[in-house]
C-alpha cells in the first residue's frame, strides 16, 4: 500500500508545505524482525522518492500505540493547536489502484487549514499491518 501511494504522499507533502502545513512520516515497524524496514533502508527509500519532509523512527512503537496506528500508511492530520482533526486514508484504493481521483488527505488538510474544522466524512486508512514487536 505504501508503495502504491508513495509518489502521491510526496506530492501532497509539497502542496501542503506551500500552504504552510508541515508533514512528517514515522516508521514504527519492528526493524529487527523485518530488516527491510531498517533505518538504513528508510534512508535509501526516502532518498529514492525524494522526501522533502522528516522520516522518523518510532523504535519503541510508543508513538504508534499512543495514536492507535494500525497500518502503513496511516494518516493523522492535526490543526494549529495540535489537536487531531483527520484520521484516514489518502485515497480510496481497490487492488492497489486509485478508485477515483479524490485525494481525501489533501482535501481534509486544506479544510482544516481554511475552516479550522475537520471534514465530517472520514474513512479509515488501509494498508499493511504494522509489524509489532
C-alpha positions as a printed Julia matrix, in Angstrom:
133×3 Matrix{Float64}:
   0.0    0.0    0.0
   2.76   2.45   0.87
   4.5    1.76  -2.41
   1.24   2.34  -4.31
   0.83   5.86  -2.89
   4.41   6.99  -2.15
   4.53   9.35  -5.13
   1.21  10.86  -4.05
   2.38  11.27  -0.46
   5.5   13.12  -1.59
   3.47  15.38  -3.91
   0.86  16.06  -1.22
   3.52  16.99   1.33
   4.95  19.54  -1.12
   1.49  21.01  -1.74
   0.79  21.14   1.99
   4.14  22.82   2.65
   3.16  25.53   0.15
   0.07  26.1    2.33
   2.19  26.33   5.48
   1.33  22.81   6.66
   4.25  20.62   7.73
   4.44  16.85   7.34
   6.45  14.05   8.89
   6.5   10.32   8.29
   7.11   7.87  11.11
   8.07   4.23  10.71
   7.01   2.11  13.67
   7.69  -1.3   12.14
   9.86  -3.81  14.0
  13.12  -3.49  12.06
  14.78  -6.3   13.99
  12.4   -8.93  12.63
  11.72  -7.03   9.39
  15.12  -5.76   8.2
  13.58  -4.25   5.06
  12.23  -1.59   7.46
  15.64  -0.82   8.98
  16.8    2.75   9.45
  19.38   2.28   6.68
  16.68   1.13   4.25
  14.44   4.01   5.33
  17.2    6.44   4.33
  17.51   4.77   0.93
  13.73   4.81   0.44
  13.47   8.49   1.4
  16.29   9.46  -0.97
  14.9    7.36  -3.83
  11.5    9.03  -3.51
  12.88  12.49  -2.72
  11.16  13.01   0.61
  11.09  16.71   1.46
   9.89  16.01   4.99
  11.41  14.26   8.02
  11.18  10.48   8.06
  11.42   9.35  11.67
  11.76   6.05  13.52
   9.48   5.0   16.36
  11.83   2.35  17.76
   9.76   1.7   20.88
   6.47   1.84  18.94
   5.21   4.17  21.68
   4.0    6.84  19.24
   2.14   4.29  17.11
   0.45   2.88  20.21
  -0.4    6.34  21.58
  -2.29   7.21  18.39
  -3.69   3.71  17.85
  -1.95   3.41  14.49
  -2.83   0.13  12.85
  -1.41   0.09   9.34
   1.05   1.62   6.94
   0.27   4.16   5.77
  -1.99   5.55   8.48
  -2.57   9.31   8.22
  -3.13  11.73  11.08
  -3.89  15.41  10.46
  -3.61  17.95  13.23
  -4.72  21.57  13.47
  -2.61  24.51  14.66
  -3.45  23.66  18.26
  -2.06  20.16  17.7
  -5.47  18.56  18.05
  -6.21  15.55  15.89
  -8.68  16.53  13.16
  -8.19  13.88  10.48
  -7.57  10.18  10.74
  -7.94   8.4    7.46
  -6.77   7.38   4.06
  -5.15   9.31   1.25
  -7.32   7.76  -1.5
  -9.89   5.08  -1.92
  -7.92   2.11  -3.22
  -9.07  -1.16  -4.7
  -6.45  -3.77  -5.59
  -3.8   -1.06  -5.07
  -5.41   1.13  -7.74
  -6.92   4.52  -7.01
 -10.7    4.23  -7.41
 -11.28   7.92  -8.04
  -9.11  11.0   -8.09
 -10.47  12.36  -4.81
  -7.47  13.0   -2.59
  -9.12  12.72   0.81
  -5.99  13.52   2.81
  -5.11  16.67   0.86
  -8.72  17.85   0.88
  -9.01  17.23   4.62
  -5.85  19.17   5.44
  -6.94  22.08   3.26
 -10.31  22.11   5.06
  -8.65  22.02   8.47
  -6.31  24.84   7.48
  -9.01  27.03   5.98
 -12.0   26.4    8.25
 -10.28  25.16  11.43
 -12.58  22.16  11.44
 -12.35  18.54  10.39
 -14.22  17.11   7.43
 -17.34  15.24   8.54
 -16.74  12.16   6.39
 -13.55  10.3    7.16
 -12.66   6.79   6.05
 -10.14   4.57   7.85
  -6.67   4.15   6.42
  -5.93   0.94   4.62
  -2.58  -0.71   4.32
  -0.32  -3.42   5.64
  -0.44  -4.1    9.35
   2.22  -2.51  11.49
   4.9   -5.08  12.26
   4.67  -5.11  16.05
   7.44  -6.3   18.34
